[in-house]
């Protein structure tokens, strides 16, 4: 990672990524937030014990995603005929011809991307929280986790479920499987975990060993 | 609570002679090519970004047209097969009395995508010429576009759930139509288009107006 004639980073400054406003860096205390004066983007928002909370949430999310993907999610019954599906079945519904691509994309957006993001953030955060040097390639891992952020669509899938249920309700009786409730909890956890994370603090922790 | 800003006049990183990594916020002296912390490429202003924005915008828009022409859902009951386009399906729902759900579908699949096309086009045009809309409003617009674009995927997920769930042999079966593929592509390409936009350019125009800078 060492470039020839390594340039010296300006650690006394912070620049807003959205509007390029430059400020001298003044670290906010726990529970406080540093906000861009010009465009109001939140730049830093450290939280006490945020690391541990995020790790706990992440572990819960991994377990829930795995379980929610396998267990029956919804089942339907009309005049004796019935059918029950898991989330994975739903994702793989686009099975004919060119729609297979869509199946893979859907499975990725609702299961694999959220899962990958959580695993990556665990990989990055666990050493930091334990005061160990960052894991190898931690910067790349965190970078990937951040790049995947807009493509994690579990919460959108949840709203999609609600809409689908209304559409089906006059056609047949629908009942919820265990995975439905797991998924509902999962969505809340994913959103909370995302909002707990102070990205600046993580990057700052990751850059420490470069100096010593 | 707020950051203590040293002057009323905000100085941009470019004027300070530094360049910031847009991914990890590390600040480097001007001229550094890649961020040593996260490996992201450092650019003062992404001048090529507008070309990428427009290219992705056009692909997204071209996918949106067949998404509205082809059927989204094919419902097969005992006696007949019904094919619904996005708008047709929403109207059908409205006739059944589910106005709320019809509204969600219409907003997620028609209003949001169209508004998003217009918003991105407006932003991309606004940074090339003087704009009457304030920077703060355009920044807000950009953030709304980035946040809300993903929600258009609702309809795709609804189709996925319906067509896996409603498979009751001879009684009734719902299958996805070709429009679902085009619609998903359209959402993905507009998301990429919005991501390609370098929002820092919104704030440059102001300074150009004042100081008449090169570039
Ligand atoms: Zn800003
Ligand atoms: Zn960086």
JSON list of C-alpha atoms in Angstrom, two decimals, chain B:
[
{"chain": "B", "resi": 1, "resn": "UNK", "atom": "CA", "xyz": [-23.57, 20.58, 17.75]},
{"chain": "B", "resi": 2, "resn": "UNK", "atom": "CA", "xyz": [-22.76, 22.20, 14.47]},
{"chain": "B", "resi": 3, "resn": "UNK", "atom": "CA", "xyz": [-19.26, 22.40, 13.12]},
{"chain": "B", "resi": 4, "resn": "UNK", "atom": "CA", "xyz": [-17.65, 25.68, 13.99]},
{"chain": "B", "resi": 5, "resn": "UNK", "atom": "CA", "xyz": [-17.03, 27.14, 10.57]},
{"chain": "B", "resi": 6, "resn": "UNK", "atom": "CA", "xyz": [-14.22, 29.62, 10.45]},
{"chain": "B", "resi": 7, "resn": "UNK", "atom": "CA", "xyz": [-15.66, 31.99, 7.87]},
{"chain": "B", "resi": 8, "resn": "UNK", "atom": "CA", "xyz": [-19.03, 32.75, 6.46]},
{"chain": "B", "resi": 9, "resn": "UNK", "atom": "CA", "xyz": [-17.61, 32.26, 2.98]},
{"chain": "B", "resi": 10, "resn": "UNK", "atom": "CA", "xyz": [-17.11, 28.55, 2.53]},
{"chain": "B", "resi": 11, "resn": "UNK", "atom": "CA", "xyz": [-13.81, 27.64, 0.90]},
{"chain": "B", "resi": 12, "resn": "UNK", "atom": "CA", "xyz": [-13.85, 24.71, -1.47]},
{"chain": "B", "resi": 13, "resn": "UNK", "atom": "CA", "xyz": [-11.11, 22.12, -1.32]},
{"chain": "B", "resi": 14, "resn": "UNK", "atom": "CA", "xyz": [-10.11, 23.02, -4.85]},
{"chain": "B", "resi": 15, "resn": "UNK", "atom": "CA", "xyz": [-9.41, 26.61, -3.88]},
{"chain": "B", "resi": 16, "resn": "UNK", "atom": "CA", "xyz": [-7.39, 25.42, -0.90]},
{"chain": "B", "resi": 17, "resn": "UNK", "atom": "CA", "xyz": [-5.18, 23.36, -3.18]},
{"chain": "B", "resi": 18, "resn": "UNK", "atom": "CA", "xyz": [-6.24, 20.04, -1.74]},
{"chain": "B", "resi": 19, "resn": "UNK", "atom": "CA", "xyz": [-8.28, 17.17, -3.09]},
{"chain": "B", "resi": 20, "resn": "UNK", "atom": "CA", "xyz": [-10.55, 14.98, -1.03]},
{"chain": "B", "resi": 21, "resn": "UNK", "atom": "CA", "xyz": [-11.31, 11.32, -1.51]},
{"chain": "B", "resi": 22, "resn": "UNK", "atom": "CA", "xyz": [-15.04, 11.11, -2.14]},
{"chain": "B", "resi": 23, "resn": "UNK", "atom": "CA", "xyz": [-15.17, 7.63, -0.69]},
{"chain": "B", "resi": 24, "resn": "UNK", "atom": "CA", "xyz": [-13.29, 7.86, 2.60]},
{"chain": "B", "resi": 25, "resn": "UNK", "atom": "CA", "xyz": [-13.03, 11.66, 3.01]},
{"chain": "B", "resi": 26, "resn": "UNK", "atom": "CA", "xyz": [-9.24, 11.63, 3.41]},
{"chain": "B", "resi": 27, "resn": "UNK", "atom": "CA", "xyz": [-7.76, 14.93, 2.26]},
{"chain": "B", "resi": 28, "resn": "UNK", "atom": "CA", "xyz": [-4.65, 14.95, 0.07]},
{"chain": "B", "resi": 29, "resn": "UNK", "atom": "CA", "xyz": [-2.52, 17.67, -1.49]},
{"chain": "B", "resi": 30, "resn": "UNK", "atom": "CA", "xyz": [-3.47, 18.50, -5.06]},
{"chain": "B", "resi": 31, "resn": "UNK", "atom": "CA", "xyz": [-1.87, 16.27, -7.66]},
{"chain": "B", "resi": 32, "resn": "UNK", "atom": "CA", "xyz": [-2.07, 13.01, -5.73]},
{"chain": "B", "resi": 33, "resn": "UNK", "atom": "CA", "xyz": [-3.57, 10.40, -8.05]},
{"chain": "B", "resi": 34, "resn": "UNK", "atom": "CA", "xyz": [-5.00, 7.72, -5.78]},
{"chain": "B", "resi": 35, "resn": "UNK", "atom": "CA", "xyz": [-6.08, 7.72, -2.17]},
{"chain": "B", "resi": 36, "resn": "UNK", "atom": "CA", "xyz": [-3.56, 5.67, -0.20]},
{"chain": "B", "resi": 37, "resn": "UNK", "atom": "CA", "xyz": [-6.14, 4.94, 2.47]},
{"chain": "B", "resi": 38, "resn": "UNK", "atom": "CA", "xyz": [-8.89, 3.33, 0.40]},
{"chain": "B", "resi": 39, "resn": "UNK", "atom": "CA", "xyz": [-7.44, 3.06, -3.11]},
{"chain": "B", "resi": 40, "resn": "UNK", "atom": "CA", "xyz": [-10.09, 5.28, -4.67]},
{"chain": "B", "resi": 41, "resn": "UNK", "atom": "CA", "xyz": [-9.08, 7.45, -7.61]},
{"chain": "B", "resi": 42, "resn": "UNK", "atom": "CA", "xyz": [-8.75, 11.10, -6.65]},
{"chain": "B", "resi": 43, "resn": "UNK", "atom": "CA", "xyz": [-10.27, 13.67, -8.97]},
{"chain": "B", "resi": 44, "resn": "UNK", "atom": "CA", "xyz": [-10.73, 17.32, -8.24]},
{"chain": "B", "resi": 45, "resn": "UNK", "atom": "CA", "xyz": [-13.81, 17.44, -10.45]},
{"chain": "B", "resi": 46, "resn": "UNK", "atom": "CA", "xyz": [-15.02, 14.57, -12.50]},
{"chain": "B", "resi": 47, "resn": "UNK", "atom": "CA", "xyz": [-15.35, 16.38, -15.82]},
{"chain": "B", "resi": 48, "resn": "UNK", "atom": "CA", "xyz": [-16.20, 13.23, -17.71]},
{"chain": "B", "resi": 49, "resn": "UNK", "atom": "CA", "xyz": [-18.95, 12.43, -15.25]},
{"chain": "B", "resi": 50, "resn": "UNK", "atom": "CA", "xyz": [-21.62, 14.28, -17.22]},
{"chain": "B", "resi": 51, "resn": "UNK", "atom": "CA", "xyz": [-21.00, 12.07, -20.27]},
{"chain": "B", "resi": 52, "resn": "UNK", "atom": "CA", "xyz": [-21.43, 8.98, -18.14]},
{"chain": "B", "resi": 53, "resn": "UNK", "atom": "CA", "xyz": [-24.56, 10.45, -16.55]},
{"chain": "B", "resi": 54, "resn": "UNK", "atom": "CA", "xyz": [-26.14, 11.07, -19.96]},
{"chain": "B", "resi": 55, "resn": "UNK", "atom": "CA", "xyz": [-25.10, 7.72, -21.44]},
{"chain": "B", "resi": 56, "resn": "UNK", "atom": "CA", "xyz": [-26.61, 5.81, -18.52]},
{"chain": "B", "resi": 57, "resn": "UNK", "atom": "CA", "xyz": [-29.63, 8.09, -18.52]},
{"chain": "B", "resi": 58, "resn": "UNK", "atom": "CA", "xyz": [-30.34, 7.28, -22.16]},
{"chain": "B", "resi": 59, "resn": "UNK", "atom": "CA", "xyz": [-30.00, 3.53, -21.64]},
{"chain": "B", "resi": 60, "resn": "UNK", "atom": "CA", "xyz": [-32.28, 3.77, -18.62]},
{"chain": "B", "resi": 61, "resn": "UNK", "atom": "CA", "xyz": [-34.85, 5.72, -20.57]},
{"chain": "B", "resi": 62, "resn": "UNK", "atom": "CA", "xyz": [-34.74, 3.33, -23.52]},
{"chain": "B", "resi": 63, "resn": "UNK", "atom": "CA", "xyz": [-35.43, 0.44, -21.17]},
{"chain": "B", "resi": 64, "resn": "UNK", "atom": "CA", "xyz": [-38.31, 2.30, -19.57]},
{"chain": "B", "resi": 65, "resn": "UNK", "atom": "CA", "xyz": [-40.29, 2.43, -22.82]},
{"chain": "B", "resi": 66, "resn": "UNK", "atom": "CA", "xyz": [-40.62, -1.33, -23.43]},
{"chain": "B", "resi": 67, "resn": "UNK", "atom": "CA", "xyz": [-41.18, -1.71, -19.68]},
{"chain": "B", "resi": 68, "resn": "UNK", "atom": "CA", "xyz": [-44.47, 0.08, -20.19]},
{"chain": "B", "resi": 69, "resn": "UNK", "atom": "CA", "xyz": [-45.43, -1.62, -23.45]},
{"chain": "B", "resi": 70, "resn": "UNK", "atom": "CA", "xyz": [-44.90, -5.27, -22.63]},
{"chain": "B", "resi": 71, "resn": "UNK", "atom": "CA", "xyz": [-47.01, -7.01, -19.99]},
{"chain": "B", "resi": 72, "resn": "UNK", "atom": "CA", "xyz": [-45.66, -7.06, -16.46]},
{"chain": "B", "resi": 73, "resn": "UNK", "atom": "CA", "xyz": [-47.83, -9.91, -15.21]},
{"chain": "B", "resi": 74, "resn": "UNK", "atom": "CA", "xyz": [-49.57, -12.79, -16.96]},
{"chain": "B", "resi": 75, "resn": "UNK", "atom": "CA", "xyz": [-52.43, -14.16, -14.89]},
{"chain": "B", "resi": 76, "resn": "UNK", "atom": "CA", "xyz": [-53.78, -17.50, -16.04]},
{"chain": "B", "resi": 77, "resn": "UNK", "atom": "CA", "xyz": [-57.04, -18.69, -14.50]},
{"chain": "B", "resi": 78, "resn": "UNK", "atom": "CA", "xyz": [-59.16, -21.68, -15.51]},
{"chain": "B", "resi": 79, "resn": "UNK", "atom": "CA", "xyz": [-60.76, -20.05, -18.48]},
{"chain": "B", "resi": 80, "resn": "UNK", "atom": "CA", "xyz": [-58.72, -17.16, -19.60]},
{"chain": "B", "resi": 81, "resn": "UNK", "atom": "CA", "xyz": [-55.32, -15.52, -19.61]},
{"chain": "B", "resi": 82, "resn": "UNK", "atom": "CA", "xyz": [-54.96, -11.90, -18.65]},
{"chain": "B", "resi": 83, "resn": "UNK", "atom": "CA", "xyz": [-51.93, -9.79, -19.35]},
{"chain": "B", "resi": 84, "resn": "UNK", "atom": "CA", "xyz": [-51.35, -6.57, -17.45]},
{"chain": "B", "resi": 85, "resn": "UNK", "atom": "CA", "xyz": [-48.94, -3.79, -18.14]},
{"chain": "B", "resi": 86, "resn": "UNK", "atom": "CA", "xyz": [-47.68, -1.67, -15.24]},
{"chain": "B", "resi": 87, "resn": "UNK", "atom": "CA", "xyz": [-50.33, 1.00, -15.67]},
{"chain": "B", "resi": 88, "resn": "UNK", "atom": "CA", "xyz": [-53.02, -1.52, -16.65]},
{"chain": "B", "resi": 89, "resn": "UNK", "atom": "CA", "xyz": [-52.36, -3.53, -13.49]},
{"chain": "B", "resi": 90, "resn": "UNK", "atom": "CA", "xyz": [-52.68, -0.45, -11.33]},
{"chain": "B", "resi": 91, "resn": "UNK", "atom": "CA", "xyz": [-55.98, 0.50, -12.99]},
{"chain": "B", "resi": 92, "resn": "UNK", "atom": "CA", "xyz": [-57.22, -3.05, -12.46]},
{"chain": "B", "resi": 93, "resn": "UNK", "atom": "CA", "xyz": [-56.39, -2.72, -8.75]},
{"chain": "B", "resi": 94, "resn": "UNK", "atom": "CA", "xyz": [-58.23, 0.55, -8.57]},
{"chain": "B", "resi": 95, "resn": "UNK", "atom": "CA", "xyz": [-61.36, -1.10, -9.99]},
{"chain": "B", "resi": 96, "resn": "UNK", "atom": "CA", "xyz": [-61.10, -3.69, -7.24]},
{"chain": "B", "resi": 97, "resn": "UNK", "atom": "CA", "xyz": [-61.11, -0.92, -4.67]},
{"chain": "B", "resi": 98, "resn": "UNK", "atom": "CA", "xyz": [-57.48, -1.16, -3.56]},
{"chain": "B", "resi": 99, "resn": "UNK", "atom": "CA", "xyz": [-56.77, 2.47, -4.23]},
{"chain": "B", "resi": 100, "resn": "UNK", "atom": "CA", "xyz": [-53.90, 2.69, -1.75]},
{"chain": "B", "resi": 101, "resn": "UNK", "atom": "CA", "xyz": [-51.99, -0.16, -3.34]},
{"chain": "B", "resi": 102, "resn": "UNK", "atom": "CA", "xyz": [-52.71, 1.13, -6.83]},
{"chain": "B", "resi": 103, "resn": "UNK", "atom": "CA", "xyz": [-51.28, 4.46, -5.70]},
{"chain": "B", "resi": 104, "resn": "UNK", "atom": "CA", "xyz": [-48.11, 2.79, -4.36]},
{"chain": "B", "resi": 105, "resn": "UNK", "atom": "CA", "xyz": [-47.61, 0.97, -7.65]},
{"chain": "B", "resi": 106, "resn": "UNK", "atom": "CA", "xyz": [-48.26, 4.07, -9.73]},
{"chain": "B", "resi": 107, "resn": "UNK", "atom": "CA", "xyz": [-45.96, 6.19, -7.60]},
{"chain": "B", "resi": 108, "resn": "UNK", "atom": "CA", "xyz": [-43.17, 3.62, -7.50]},
{"chain": "B", "resi": 109, "resn": "UNK", "atom": "CA", "xyz": [-43.36, 2.58, -11.13]},
{"chain": "B", "resi": 110, "resn": "UNK", "atom": "CA", "xyz": [-44.49, 5.67, -13.00]},
{"chain": "B", "resi": 111, "resn": "UNK", "atom": "CA", "xyz": [-44.16, 8.86, -10.96]},
{"chain": "B", "resi": 112, "resn": "UNK", "atom": "CA", "xyz": [-40.77, 8.13, -9.37]},
{"chain": "B", "resi": 113, "resn": "UNK", "atom": "CA", "xyz": [-39.06, 6.90, -12.55]},
{"chain": "B", "resi": 114, "resn": "UNK", "atom": "CA", "xyz": [-40.33, 9.79, -14.65]},
{"chain": "B", "resi": 115, "resn": "UNK", "atom": "CA", "xyz": [-39.55, 12.35, -11.96]},
{"chain": "B", "resi": 116, "resn": "UNK", "atom": "CA", "xyz": [-36.12, 10.80, -11.65]},
{"chain": "B", "resi": 117, "resn": "UNK", "atom": "CA", "xyz": [-35.39, 11.06, -15.36]},
{"chain": "B", "resi": 118, "resn": "UNK", "atom": "CA", "xyz": [-36.37, 14.72, -15.28]},
{"chain": "B", "resi": 119, "resn": "UNK", "atom": "CA", "xyz": [-34.45, 15.45, -12.08]},
{"chain": "B", "resi": 120, "resn": "UNK", "atom": "CA", "xyz": [-31.20, 13.91, -13.33]},
{"chain": "B", "resi": 121, "resn": "UNK", "atom": "CA", "xyz": [-31.52, 15.68, -16.66]},
{"chain": "B", "resi": 122, "resn": "UNK", "atom": "CA", "xyz": [-32.21, 18.96, -14.90]},
{"chain": "B", "resi": 123, "resn": "UNK", "atom": "CA", "xyz": [-29.20, 18.55, -12.59]},
{"chain": "B", "resi": 124, "resn": "UNK", "atom": "CA", "xyz": [-26.90, 17.62, -15.45]},
{"chain": "B", "resi": 125, "resn": "UNK", "atom": "CA", "xyz": [-28.02, 20.63, -17.47]},
{"chain": "B", "resi": 126, "resn": "UNK", "atom": "CA", "xyz": [-28.00, 23.01, -14.51]},
{"chain": "B", "resi": 127, "resn": "UNK", "atom": "CA", "xyz": [-24.29, 22.59, -13.82]},
{"chain": "B", "resi": 128, "resn": "UNK", "atom": "CA", "xyz": [-23.35, 23.61, -17.35]},
{"chain": "B", "resi": 129, "resn": "UNK", "atom": "CA", "xyz": [-25.14, 26.95, -17.34]},
{"chain": "B", "resi": 130, "resn": "UNK", "atom": "CA", "xyz": [-26.29, 29.53, -14.80]},
{"chain": "B", "resi": 131, "resn": "UNK", "atom": "CA", "xyz": [-29.29, 28.24, -12.91]},
{"chain": "B", "resi": 132, "resn": "UNK", "atom": "CA", "xyz": [-31.98, 30.08, -11.07]},
{"chain": "B", "resi": 133, "resn": "UNK", "atom": "CA", "xyz": [-32.49, 27.19, -8.66]},
{"chain": "B", "resi": 134, "resn": "UNK", "atom": "CA", "xyz": [-30.32, 27.59, -5.57]},
{"chain": "B", "resi": 135, "resn": "UNK", "atom": "CA", "xyz": [-27.48, 25.22, -4.84]},
{"chain": "B", "resi": 136, "resn": "UNK", "atom": "CA", "xyz": [-29.11, 24.02, -1.67]},
{"chain": "B", "resi": 137, "resn": "UNK", "atom": "CA", "xyz": [-32.27, 23.07, -3.49]},
{"chain": "B", "resi": 138, "resn": "UNK", "atom": "CA", "xyz": [-30.34, 21.26, -6.20]},
{"chain": "B", "resi": 139, "resn": "UNK", "atom": "CA", "xyz": [-28.25, 19.42, -3.61]},
{"chain": "B", "resi": 140, "resn": "UNK", "atom": "CA", "xyz": [-31.46, 18.40, -1.88]},
{"chain": "B", "resi": 141, "resn": "UNK", "atom": "CA", "xyz": [-32.93, 17.28, -5.19]},
{"chain": "B", "resi": 142, "resn": "UNK", "atom": "CA", "xyz": [-29.83, 15.19, -5.84]},
{"chain": "B", "resi": 143, "resn": "UNK", "atom": "CA", "xyz": [-30.04, 13.53, -2.45]},
{"chain": "B", "resi": 144, "resn": "UNK", "atom": "CA", "xyz": [-33.74, 12.80, -2.90]},
{"chain": "B", "resi": 145, "resn": "UNK", "atom": "CA", "xyz": [-33.04, 11.27, -6.33]},
{"chain": "B", "resi": 146, "resn": "UNK", "atom": "CA", "xyz": [-30.26, 9.11, -4.92]},
{"chain": "B", "resi": 147, "resn": "UNK", "atom": "CA", "xyz": [-32.39, 7.98, -2.02]},
{"chain": "B", "resi": 148, "resn": "UNK", "atom": "CA", "xyz": [-35.68, 7.39, -3.74]},
{"chain": "B", "resi": 149, "resn": "UNK", "atom": "CA", "xyz": [-34.52, 5.76, -6.97]},
{"chain": "B", "resi": 150, "resn": "UNK", "atom": "CA", "xyz": [-34.11, 2.37, -5.35]},
{"chain": "B", "resi": 151, "resn": "UNK", "atom": "CA", "xyz": [-37.74, 2.31, -4.30]},
{"chain": "B", "resi": 152, "resn": "UNK", "atom": "CA", "xyz": [-38.84, 1.80, -7.89]},
{"chain": "B", "resi": 153, "resn": "UNK", "atom": "CA", "xyz": [-37.78, -1.81, -7.49]},
{"chain": "B", "resi": 154, "resn": "UNK", "atom": "CA", "xyz": [-40.96, -2.44, -5.47]},
{"chain": "B", "resi": 155, "resn": "UNK", "atom": "CA", "xyz": [-42.89, -3.50, -8.54]},
{"chain": "B", "resi": 156, "resn": "UNK", "atom": "CA", "xyz": [-40.23, -6.02, -9.51]},
{"chain": "B", "resi": 157, "resn": "UNK", "atom": "CA", "xyz": [-40.37, -7.54, -6.05]},
{"chain": "B", "resi": 158, "resn": "UNK", "atom": "CA", "xyz": [-44.16, -7.63, -6.14]},
{"chain": "B", "resi": 159, "resn": "UNK", "atom": "CA", "xyz": [-43.99, -9.52, -9.43]},
{"chain": "B", "resi": 160, "resn": "UNK", "atom": "CA", "xyz": [-41.40, -11.89, -7.96]},
{"chain": "B", "resi": 161, "resn": "UNK", "atom": "CA", "xyz": [-43.52, -12.64, -4.91]},
{"chain": "B", "resi": 162, "resn": "UNK", "atom": "CA", "xyz": [-46.75, -13.01, -6.86]},
{"chain": "B", "resi": 163, "resn": "UNK", "atom": "CA", "xyz": [-45.34, -15.26, -9.52]},
{"chain": "B", "resi": 164, "resn": "UNK", "atom": "CA", "xyz": [-43.66, -17.59, -7.06]},
{"chain": "B", "resi": 165, "resn": "UNK", "atom": "CA", "xyz": [-46.57, -17.65, -4.65]},
{"chain": "B", "resi": 166, "resn": "UNK", "atom": "CA", "xyz": [-49.53, -17.91, -6.99]},
{"chain": "B", "resi": 167, "resn": "UNK", "atom": "CA", "xyz": [-48.75, -21.20, -8.68]},
{"chain": "B", "resi": 168, "resn": "UNK", "atom": "CA", "xyz": [-51.80, -23.32, -8.05]},
{"chain": "B", "resi": 169, "resn": "UNK", "atom": "CA", "xyz": [-51.62, -25.77, -10.93]},
{"chain": "B", "resi": 170, "resn": "UNK", "atom": "CA", "xyz": [-54.81, -25.48, -13.00]},
{"chain": "B", "resi": 171, "resn": "UNK", "atom": "CA", "xyz": [-56.65, -23.03, -10.78]},
{"chain": "B", "resi": 172, "resn": "UNK", "atom": "CA", "xyz": [-54.61, -19.91, -11.12]},
{"chain": "B", "resi": 173, "resn": "UNK", "atom": "CA", "xyz": [-51.04, -19.05, -11.96]},
{"chain": "B", "resi": 174, "resn": "UNK", "atom": "CA", "xyz": [-49.23, -15.75, -12.23]},
{"chain": "B", "resi": 175, "resn": "UNK", "atom": "CA", "xyz": [-46.12, -15.44, -14.33]},
{"chain": "B", "resi": 176, "resn": "UNK", "atom": "CA", "xyz": [-43.78, -12.52, -14.89]},
{"chain": "B", "resi": 177, "resn": "UNK", "atom": "CA", "xyz": [-43.86, -10.75, -18.22]},
{"chain": "B", "resi": 178, "resn": "UNK", "atom": "CA", "xyz": [-41.06, -9.35, -20.30]},
{"chain": "B", "resi": 179, "resn": "UNK", "atom": "CA", "xyz": [-41.65, -5.83, -18.95]},
{"chain": "B", "resi": 180, "resn": "UNK", "atom": "CA", "xyz": [-40.21, -6.88, -15.59]},
{"chain": "B", "resi": 181, "resn": "UNK", "atom": "CA", "xyz": [-36.77, -7.35, -17.13]},
{"chain": "B", "resi": 182, "resn": "UNK", "atom": "CA", "xyz": [-36.83, -3.99, -18.89]},
{"chain": "B", "resi": 183, "resn": "UNK", "atom": "CA", "xyz": [-38.18, -2.24, -15.85]},
{"chain": "B", "resi": 184, "resn": "UNK", "atom": "CA", "xyz": [-35.46, -3.66, -13.59]},
{"chain": "B", "resi": 185, "resn": "UNK", "atom": "CA", "xyz": [-32.81, -2.64, -16.13]},
{"chain": "B", "resi": 186, "resn": "UNK", "atom": "CA", "xyz": [-34.28, 0.84, -16.30]},
{"chain": "B", "resi": 187, "resn": "UNK", "atom": "CA", "xyz": [-34.14, 1.23, -12.51]},
{"chain": "B", "resi": 188, "resn": "UNK", "atom": "CA", "xyz": [-30.57, -0.09, -12.37]},
{"chain": "B", "resi": 189, "resn": "UNK", "atom": "CA", "xyz": [-29.32, 2.20, -15.12]},
{"chain": "B", "resi": 190, "resn": "UNK", "atom": "CA", "xyz": [-30.96, 5.31, -13.67]},
{"chain": "B", "resi": 191, "resn": "UNK", "atom": "CA", "xyz": [-29.43, 4.47, -10.28]},
{"chain": "B", "resi": 192, "resn": "UNK", "atom": "CA", "xyz": [-26.03, 4.22, -11.96]},
{"chain": "B", "resi": 193, "resn": "UNK", "atom": "CA", "xyz": [-26.70, 7.46, -13.80]},
{"chain": "B", "resi": 194, "resn": "UNK", "atom": "CA", "xyz": [-27.45, 9.28, -10.55]},
{"chain": "B", "resi": 195, "resn": "UNK", "atom": "CA", "xyz": [-24.37, 7.79, -8.92]},
{"chain": "B", "resi": 196, "resn": "UNK", "atom": "CA", "xyz": [-22.19, 8.95, -11.80]},
{"chain": "B", "resi": 197, "resn": "UNK", "atom": "CA", "xyz": [-23.18, 12.56, -11.19]},
{"chain": "B", "resi": 198, "resn": "UNK", "atom": "CA", "xyz": [-20.51, 14.53, -9.32]},
{"chain": "B", "resi": 199, "resn": "UNK", "atom": "CA", "xyz": [-22.59, 16.68, -6.98]},
{"chain": "B", "resi": 200, "resn": "UNK", "atom": "CA", "xyz": [-19.62, 18.93, -6.23]},
{"chain": "B", "resi": 201, "resn": "UNK", "atom": "CA", "xyz": [-20.23, 20.53, -9.61]},
{"chain": "B", "resi": 202, "resn": "UNK", "atom": "CA", "xyz": [-23.48, 22.00, -8.33]},
{"chain": "B", "resi": 203, "resn": "UNK", "atom": "CA", "xyz": [-21.47, 24.18, -5.98]},
{"chain": "B", "resi": 204, "resn": "UNK", "atom": "CA", "xyz": [-18.81, 25.20, -8.48]},
{"chain": "B", "resi": 205, "resn": "UNK", "atom": "CA", "xyz": [-21.16, 27.22, -10.66]},
{"chain": "B", "resi": 206, "resn": "UNK", "atom": "CA", "xyz": [-21.68, 29.71, -7.84]},
{"chain": "B", "resi": 207, "resn": "UNK", "atom": "CA", "xyz": [-17.98, 30.41, -7.58]},
{"chain": "B", "resi": 208, "resn": "UNK", "atom": "CA", "xyz": [-17.58, 30.58, -11.32]},
{"chain": "B", "resi": 209, "resn": "UNK", "atom": "CA", "xyz": [-20.24, 33.23, -11.43]},
{"chain": "B", "resi": 210, "resn": "UNK", "atom": "CA", "xyz": [-18.33, 35.26, -8.86]},
{"chain": "B", "resi": 211, "resn": "UNK", "atom": "CA", "xyz": [-14.71, 34.83, -9.71]},
{"chain": "B", "resi": 212, "resn": "UNK", "atom": "CA", "xyz": [-14.85, 33.66, -13.31]},
{"chain": "B", "resi": 213, "resn": "UNK", "atom": "CA", "xyz": [-12.45, 30.75, -12.90]},
{"chain": "B", "resi": 214, "resn": "UNK", "atom": "CA", "xyz": [-10.83, 28.71, -15.59]},
{"chain": "B", "resi": 215, "resn": "UNK", "atom": "CA", "xyz": [-11.87, 25.10, -16.26]}
]
